[in-house]
Amino acid sequence: MRRGRKWWLAAGIGLIVLAAAAGIKYFFFPDYEPFTVIEQRELSSPKYGTYVYRGIADQGEYDGKFKRRGIGETQNGDIIYELKNDPGHNRLILIYNTEMPWWELYERQDIMSGQTDSKLDHTIDEENDVILRLDTARNLGRLDDFMDKKLGRLKVVHYSIEGDPIFDMLQYAAGRIKVTIDNTLDRFGTPKVRSFTCTQLERQESDTKQIYMLTGCTGIEAEQVQLVRVDYELSAQDRFSFVLKYGKKLKNEINTRDMTLVMDHGASMTEVSDFQLSPQDMQQIYRKLVLANYLETKTLTDRCSSSSGEKYALEVTINGAVRNYAWGGCDKGLDGQQMTEIAQLIIDTVRNNEAYKPIF
């Protein structure tokens, strides 16, 4: 009999301990889901109730804390969640899950879809921001890094024809991209700041243009929004030519301006007149120049040493403008490496041409 009482006593104590543990977990370690606020809507009359929103992957309640309360699903696939609002709280917060645990999300940033937002920081970082002027695109590779990493922030600065900056801020949040557009410094536009969200950023590229497109957007009129477009269609230009000199003493010359080709073989020189490249080859070279932002001032040097001693001098004529660049093959700066890639593309294009292979 005593053994039976001990068994019941042990079982009772065990149940009490389990209940206490469950209570501690419920009150002190609630099963909150990771979240990031993606949209905030005002309710006309705060009250307890059930609300249905189409196209939202996950929703939650707002009562000072965020906790998922899924209570069903309609026939058309809408997810129903119960919204519990305390008196005085009239905000419905729609949320997406994220990998970041809730206790790390101290800084919560609401996204007011289609609504007025606060101004962005108007500081321009020439090294890290994507900067787009009429004929130039600086730091375009940052957009590719942003797409690949799928995290962090990126500022894109567009300059209007009048020279006024328009700011776009991109920020990954829970698998979506928050986009904030601030044109308050545009003197000839309607000053406003607005935000919306998109599912992803895509790069669309052809021989004549490169476009970065935001897709799956909500909170804005169009589902797709063109963020950046860079055109490099050579046929749109009146004139394009270049003169590339390279080698230890710059004796090799590829010249589309005067239609000449000169190769230094050490003991002898070979010259070709009536030299020309195909429109397709010229298009690829022009594309490379545009994507390297060739019209902007470059930081280059030839005051460095290397085993090859290779040097380069490039003259580019575009319509009525002429740009000159000189650098060494040992220049490991970003501009130097980009210009060396352009020079190598030109050299390889000529070397692989059946008409000019024999002289290399």
Short mmCIF file of C-alpha atoms in Angstrom, two decimals:
data_model
loop_
_atom_site.label_atom_id
_atom_site.label_comp_id
_atom_site.label_asym_id
_atom_site.label_seq_id
_atom_site.Cartn_x
_atom_site.Cartn_y
_atom_site.Cartn_z
CA MET A 1 0.00 0.00 0.00
CA ARG A 2 2.83 2.32 0.85
CA ARG A 3 4.46 1.52 -2.48
CA GLY A 4 1.24 2.51 -4.27
CA ARG A 5 1.04 5.76 -2.35
CA LYS A 6 4.68 6.54 -3.14
CA TRP A 7 4.01 5.88 -6.82
CA TRP A 8 1.02 8.20 -6.87
CA LEU A 9 2.95 10.79 -4.87
CA ALA A 10 5.88 10.64 -7.30
CA ALA A 11 3.53 10.89 -10.26
CA GLY A 12 1.76 13.86 -8.70
CA ILE A 13 5.02 15.66 -8.02
CA GLY A 14 6.11 14.94 -11.59
CA LEU A 15 2.92 16.41 -13.01
CA ILE A 16 3.30 19.48 -10.82
CA VAL A 17 6.90 19.95 -12.03
CA LEU A 18 5.84 19.55 -15.66
CA ALA A 19 2.99 22.01 -15.23
CA ALA A 20 5.30 24.50 -13.56
CA ALA A 21 7.84 24.12 -16.35
CA ALA A 22 5.14 24.63 -18.97
CA GLY A 23 3.91 27.71 -17.15
CA ILE A 24 7.41 29.16 -16.93
CA LYS A 25 7.93 28.53 -20.63
CA TYR A 26 4.56 30.06 -21.53
CA PHE A 27 5.01 33.23 -19.49
CA PHE A 28 8.76 33.75 -19.74
CA PHE A 29 9.72 31.96 -22.96
CA PRO A 30 6.66 32.21 -25.22
CA ASP A 31 6.73 30.54 -28.61
CA TYR A 32 7.05 33.77 -30.53
CA GLU A 33 7.87 33.37 -34.17
CA PRO A 34 10.66 35.32 -35.81
CA PHE A 35 9.24 38.35 -37.57
CA THR A 36 9.94 41.41 -39.63
CA VAL A 37 7.25 44.01 -40.06
CA ILE A 38 6.33 44.39 -43.72
CA GLU A 39 3.13 46.42 -43.61
CA GLN A 40 1.14 48.46 -41.14
CA ARG A 41 -2.55 49.28 -41.51
CA GLU A 42 -4.80 51.43 -39.37
CA LEU A 43 -8.07 49.94 -38.15
CA SER A 44 -11.10 52.20 -38.00
CA SER A 45 -12.40 50.64 -34.77
CA PRO A 46 -10.07 48.70 -32.46
CA LYS A 47 -11.68 45.47 -31.33
CA TYR A 48 -11.17 41.76 -30.95
CA GLY A 49 -11.91 39.91 -34.14
CA THR A 50 -10.82 37.88 -37.12
CA TYR A 51 -9.32 39.49 -40.21
CA VAL A 52 -8.50 37.97 -43.58
CA TYR A 53 -5.79 39.33 -45.89
CA ARG A 54 -5.04 37.77 -49.24
CA GLY A 55 -1.49 37.19 -50.47
CA ILE A 56 0.20 37.55 -47.08
CA ALA A 57 2.29 34.51 -46.20
CA ASP A 58 2.00 35.02 -42.47
CA GLN A 59 0.24 37.40 -40.14
CA GLY A 60 0.29 38.15 -36.46
CA GLU A 61 -1.18 40.14 -33.66
CA TYR A 62 0.04 43.36 -32.15
CA ASP A 63 -0.34 43.83 -28.42
CA GLY A 64 3.17 44.90 -27.57
CA LYS A 65 4.45 41.47 -28.57
CA PHE A 66 4.23 39.42 -31.73
CA LYS A 67 2.80 35.91 -31.63
CA ARG A 68 1.35 33.80 -34.39
CA ARG A 69 -2.30 32.79 -33.98
CA GLY A 70 -3.35 30.78 -36.99
CA ILE A 71 -6.96 29.68 -36.69
CA GLY A 72 -7.82 28.36 -40.10
CA GLU A 73 -7.76 28.72 -43.85
CA THR A 74 -10.51 29.63 -46.28
CA GLN A 75 -11.36 27.66 -49.42
CA ASN A 76 -9.60 30.16 -51.67
CA GLY A 77 -6.34 29.85 -49.75
CA ASP A 78 -6.54 32.96 -47.58
CA ILE A 79 -4.87 32.43 -44.22
CA ILE A 80 -7.01 33.58 -41.31
CA TYR A 81 -5.42 34.92 -38.17
CA GLU A 82 -7.01 36.35 -35.07
CA LEU A 83 -6.07 39.91 -34.21
CA LYS A 84 -6.15 40.73 -30.53
CA ASN A 85 -6.09 44.46 -29.87
CA ASP A 86 -5.95 46.02 -26.46
CA PRO A 87 -7.94 49.25 -26.01
CA GLY A 88 -6.05 52.15 -27.55
CA HIS A 89 -4.05 49.96 -29.91
CA ASN A 90 -5.55 50.25 -33.37
CA ARG A 91 -2.73 48.92 -35.52
CA LEU A 92 -2.77 45.70 -37.47
CA ILE A 93 0.74 44.48 -38.16
CA LEU A 94 1.26 42.01 -41.00
CA ILE A 95 4.51 40.10 -40.63
CA TYR A 96 6.77 37.66 -42.46
CA ASN A 97 8.99 35.07 -40.86
CA THR A 98 12.72 35.57 -40.96
CA GLU A 99 15.66 33.48 -39.79
CA MET A 100 16.55 36.05 -37.15
CA PRO A 101 15.16 35.07 -33.71
CA TRP A 102 12.71 37.47 -32.14
CA TRP A 103 14.97 38.38 -29.23
CA GLU A 104 17.54 39.84 -31.64
CA LEU A 105 15.01 42.10 -33.33
CA TYR A 106 15.24 45.07 -31.01
CA GLU A 107 15.11 47.58 -33.85
CA ARG A 108 11.76 47.12 -35.57
CA GLN A 109 11.17 49.08 -38.74
CA ASP A 110 7.60 49.44 -40.02
CA ILE A 111 7.03 49.56 -43.74
CA MET A 112 4.09 51.80 -44.58
CA SER A 113 3.18 50.50 -48.02
CA GLY A 114 2.33 53.36 -50.35
CA GLN A 115 2.34 55.86 -47.50
CA THR A 116 4.53 58.87 -46.72
CA ASP A 117 7.77 57.81 -45.07
CA SER A 118 10.59 59.69 -43.38
CA LYS A 119 13.32 61.20 -45.55
CA LEU A 120 16.40 59.17 -46.35
CA ASP A 121 19.91 60.19 -45.47
CA HIS A 122 21.02 62.43 -48.36
CA THR A 123 24.72 61.75 -47.85
CA ILE A 124 26.28 60.30 -51.02
CA ASP A 125 29.07 57.74 -50.68
CA GLU A 126 31.02 57.82 -53.95
CA GLU A 127 32.72 54.51 -53.18
CA ASN A 128 29.77 52.39 -52.06
CA ASP A 129 26.54 53.89 -53.42
CA VAL A 130 25.35 53.10 -56.94
CA ILE A 131 25.44 56.49 -58.68
CA LEU A 132 23.70 57.05 -62.01
CA ARG A 133 24.19 60.13 -64.12
CA LEU A 134 23.08 60.70 -67.69
CA ASP A 135 26.05 58.98 -69.32
CA THR A 136 27.70 57.15 -66.44
CA ALA A 137 26.94 54.37 -63.97
CA ARG A 138 29.24 54.15 -60.95
CA ASN A 139 29.57 51.08 -58.67
CA LEU A 140 27.09 49.05 -60.71
CA GLY A 141 28.64 45.88 -59.32
CA ARG A 142 27.18 46.72 -55.90
CA LEU A 143 23.76 45.77 -57.28
CA ASP A 144 25.05 42.32 -58.21
CA ASP A 145 26.58 41.90 -54.74
CA PHE A 146 23.27 42.95 -53.17
CA MET A 147 21.37 40.38 -55.26
CA ASP A 148 23.84 37.58 -54.50
CA LYS A 149 24.04 38.13 -50.73
CA LYS A 150 20.31 38.85 -50.25
CA LEU A 151 20.95 40.89 -47.14
CA GLY A 152 21.87 44.37 -46.01
CA ARG A 153 21.15 47.75 -47.54
CA LEU A 154 22.08 49.54 -50.74
CA LYS A 155 21.55 53.14 -51.78
CA VAL A 156 21.02 54.04 -55.44
CA VAL A 157 21.36 57.69 -56.44
CA HIS A 158 19.84 58.86 -59.74
CA TYR A 159 20.62 62.34 -61.06
CA SER A 160 17.92 64.13 -63.01
CA ILE A 161 18.61 66.05 -66.23
CA GLU A 162 18.84 69.21 -64.11
CA GLY A 163 21.41 67.55 -61.82
CA ASP A 164 19.18 66.92 -58.78
CA PRO A 165 19.69 63.65 -56.84
CA ILE A 166 16.85 61.16 -56.34
CA PHE A 167 17.51 58.50 -53.72
CA ASP A 168 16.43 54.84 -53.71
CA MET A 169 17.14 52.74 -50.62
CA LEU A 170 16.95 48.95 -50.92
CA GLN A 171 16.82 46.76 -47.83
CA TYR A 172 16.30 43.02 -47.52
CA ALA A 173 13.70 42.08 -44.90
CA ALA A 174 12.41 38.54 -44.43
CA GLY A 175 12.97 37.43 -47.99
CA ARG A 176 11.49 40.60 -49.48
CA ILE A 177 13.04 43.89 -50.53
CA LYS A 178 11.84 47.12 -48.98
CA VAL A 179 12.25 50.00 -51.44
CA THR A 180 12.12 53.61 -50.29
CA ILE A 181 12.17 56.38 -52.92
CA ASP A 182 13.03 59.93 -51.82
CA ASN A 183 12.82 62.71 -54.43
CA THR A 184 12.54 65.62 -51.99
CA LEU A 185 15.65 67.24 -53.52
CA ASP A 186 14.25 67.14 -57.05
CA ARG A 187 13.36 70.78 -57.73
CA PHE A 188 11.26 69.94 -60.78
CA GLY A 189 9.33 66.99 -59.34
CA THR A 190 6.67 66.51 -56.67
CA PRO A 191 8.62 66.16 -53.40
CA LYS A 192 7.62 62.99 -51.58
CA VAL A 193 8.96 59.86 -49.91
CA ARG A 194 7.22 56.55 -50.46
CA SER A 195 7.92 52.89 -49.76
CA PHE A 196 6.85 49.57 -51.20
CA THR A 197 8.06 45.98 -51.14
CA CYS A 198 9.11 43.53 -53.88
CA THR A 199 9.96 39.85 -53.91
CA GLN A 200 13.25 40.12 -55.77
CA LEU A 201 15.71 42.10 -57.88
CA GLU A 202 16.57 40.70 -61.30
CA ARG A 203 19.24 41.60 -63.85
CA GLN A 204 18.22 41.50 -67.50
CA GLU A 205 21.10 41.85 -69.94
CA SER A 206 21.50 41.98 -73.71
CA ASP A 207 24.17 43.16 -76.15
CA THR A 208 22.81 46.72 -76.01
CA LYS A 209 21.44 47.27 -72.49
CA GLN A 210 21.47 46.11 -68.89
CA ILE A 211 18.39 46.48 -66.69
CA TYR A 212 17.87 45.85 -62.98
CA MET A 213 14.18 45.13 -62.42
CA LEU A 214 12.25 44.82 -59.16
CA THR A 215 9.53 42.16 -59.46
CA GLY A 216 6.60 40.97 -57.38
CA CYS A 217 6.01 44.47 -56.00
CA THR A 218 3.12 45.47 -53.72
CA GLY A 219 2.19 48.88 -52.39
CA ILE A 220 2.79 50.51 -55.78
CA GLU A 221 0.83 50.71 -59.02
CA ALA A 222 2.98 48.30 -61.06
CA GLU A 223 4.04 44.77 -60.15
CA GLN A 224 7.41 45.37 -61.84
CA VAL A 225 9.54 48.46 -61.31
CA GLN A 226 12.63 49.32 -63.36
CA LEU A 227 15.30 50.35 -60.87
CA VAL A 228 18.31 50.89 -63.14
CA ARG A 229 18.80 50.89 -66.90
CA VAL A 230 22.19 51.24 -68.59
CA ASP A 231 22.19 51.57 -72.38
CA TYR A 232 25.24 50.79 -74.50
CA GLU A 233 23.77 50.52 -77.98
CA LEU A 234 26.61 51.56 -80.26
CA SER A 235 24.32 52.30 -83.22
CA ALA A 236 22.81 55.16 -81.19
CA GLN A 237 26.19 56.96 -81.24
CA ASP A 238 27.35 59.16 -84.12
CA ARG A 239 30.98 58.18 -83.80
CA PHE A 240 33.06 55.70 -81.81
CA SER A 241 36.71 54.81 -82.27
CA PHE A 242 39.76 54.01 -80.17
CA VAL A 243 43.54 53.83 -80.31
CA LEU A 244 45.21 51.31 -78.00
CA LYS A 245 48.99 51.28 -77.60
CA TYR A 246 50.62 48.62 -75.44
CA GLY A 247 53.90 46.88 -74.68
CA LYS A 248 57.03 47.87 -72.77
CA LYS A 249 57.57 50.80 -75.12
CA LEU A 250 53.98 51.13 -76.37
CA LYS A 251 55.01 50.08 -79.88
CA ASN A 252 52.00 47.83 -80.51
CA GLU A 253 49.01 49.80 -81.78
CA ILE A 254 45.38 48.88 -82.51
CA ASN A 255 43.86 51.91 -84.19
CA THR A 256 40.24 52.00 -85.40
CA ARG A 257 40.36 55.77 -85.82
CA ASP A 258 42.98 55.68 -88.61
CA MET A 259 42.23 52.03 -89.51
CA THR A 260 45.78 50.83 -88.87
CA LEU A 261 47.34 47.94 -86.96
CA VAL A 262 51.00 47.83 -85.85
CA MET A 263 52.69 44.85 -84.19
CA ASP A 264 56.17 44.93 -82.63
CA HIS A 265 58.02 41.61 -83.04
CA GLY A 266 61.25 42.86 -81.53
CA ALA A 267 63.53 42.54 -84.53
CA SER A 268 60.82 43.65 -86.96
CA MET A 269 57.54 45.55 -87.16
CA THR A 270 54.37 44.55 -89.01
CA GLU A 271 51.90 47.16 -90.20
CA VAL A 272 48.40 46.67 -91.62
CA SER A 273 46.38 49.37 -93.33
CA ASP A 274 42.64 49.36 -93.89
CA PHE A 275 42.26 47.66 -90.50
CA GLN A 276 38.75 47.35 -89.11
CA LEU A 277 36.65 45.32 -86.69
CA SER A 278 33.12 44.06 -87.19
CA PRO A 279 30.15 46.00 -85.74
CA GLN A 280 29.60 43.10 -83.33
CA ASP A 281 33.18 43.34 -82.03
CA MET A 282 32.95 47.12 -81.68
CA GLN A 283 29.64 46.71 -79.81
CA GLN A 284 31.23 44.36 -77.26
CA ILE A 285 34.15 46.71 -76.69
CA TYR A 286 31.84 49.70 -76.29
CA ARG A 287 29.72 47.72 -73.80
CA LYS A 288 32.81 46.96 -71.73
CA LEU A 289 33.79 50.63 -71.69
CA VAL A 290 30.33 51.79 -70.60
CA LEU A 291 30.07 49.22 -67.80
CA ALA A 292 33.52 50.32 -66.62
CA ASN A 293 32.18 53.89 -66.42
CA TYR A 294 34.87 55.09 -68.81
CA LEU A 295 33.64 58.69 -69.03
CA GLU A 296 34.39 59.41 -65.38
CA THR A 297 37.82 60.40 -64.08
CA LYS A 298 39.98 57.33 -63.46
CA THR A 299 42.66 56.87 -60.82
CA LEU A 300 45.49 55.22 -62.78
CA THR A 301 49.24 54.88 -62.45
CA ASP A 302 52.15 53.57 -64.50
CA ARG A 303 54.66 54.22 -61.71
CA CYS A 304 54.82 50.65 -60.54
CA SER A 305 57.03 47.73 -61.39
CA SER A 306 56.23 44.27 -62.68
CA SER A 307 58.14 41.45 -64.33
CA SER A 308 56.41 42.04 -67.68
CA GLY A 309 56.80 45.82 -67.69
CA GLU A 310 53.61 46.06 -69.74
CA LYS A 311 52.22 49.56 -70.28
CA TYR A 312 49.02 50.80 -71.87
CA ALA A 313 47.74 54.01 -73.45
CA LEU A 314 44.15 54.24 -74.65
CA GLU A 315 42.40 57.02 -76.53
CA VAL A 316 38.61 56.77 -76.88
CA THR A 317 36.57 59.03 -79.16
CA ILE A 318 32.81 59.11 -78.59
CA ASN A 319 30.89 61.55 -80.77
CA GLY A 320 32.70 64.86 -80.17
CA ALA A 321 34.48 63.89 -76.94
CA VAL A 322 37.94 62.37 -76.54
CA ARG A 323 39.21 60.56 -73.42
CA ASN A 324 42.83 59.52 -72.80
CA TYR A 325 44.09 56.97 -70.28
CA ALA A 326 47.60 55.75 -69.42
CA TRP A 327 48.49 53.06 -66.88
CA GLY A 328 50.78 50.14 -66.18
CA GLY A 329 49.92 46.47 -66.15
CA CYS A 330 51.07 46.46 -62.53
CA ASP A 331 48.30 48.91 -61.52
CA LYS A 332 46.18 46.80 -59.14
CA GLY A 333 43.70 49.53 -58.27
CA LEU A 334 40.05 49.01 -59.22
CA ASP A 335 40.28 51.46 -62.13
CA GLY A 336 43.58 49.99 -63.27
CA GLN A 337 42.23 46.45 -63.29
CA GLN A 338 39.11 47.51 -65.20
CA MET A 339 41.15 49.31 -67.84
CA THR A 340 43.51 46.34 -68.19
CA GLU A 341 40.47 44.08 -68.78
CA ILE A 342 39.28 46.46 -71.52
CA ALA A 343 42.73 46.48 -73.14
CA GLN A 344 42.91 42.69 -72.99
CA LEU A 345 39.45 42.40 -74.57
CA ILE A 346 40.60 44.60 -77.46
CA ILE A 347 43.83 42.62 -77.92
CA ASP A 348 42.06 39.24 -77.76
CA THR A 349 39.37 40.42 -80.19
CA VAL A 350 42.01 41.29 -82.79
CA ARG A 351 44.14 38.21 -82.06
CA ASN A 352 41.15 35.88 -82.55
CA ASN A 353 40.18 37.52 -85.84
CA GLU A 354 41.11 35.17 -88.69
CA ALA A 355 42.31 38.08 -90.84
CA TYR A 356 44.86 39.27 -88.26
CA LYS A 357 45.98 36.06 -86.52
CA PRO A 358 49.10 35.68 -88.71
CA ILE A 359 50.68 38.93 -87.52
CA PHE A 360 50.47 38.13 -83.78
#
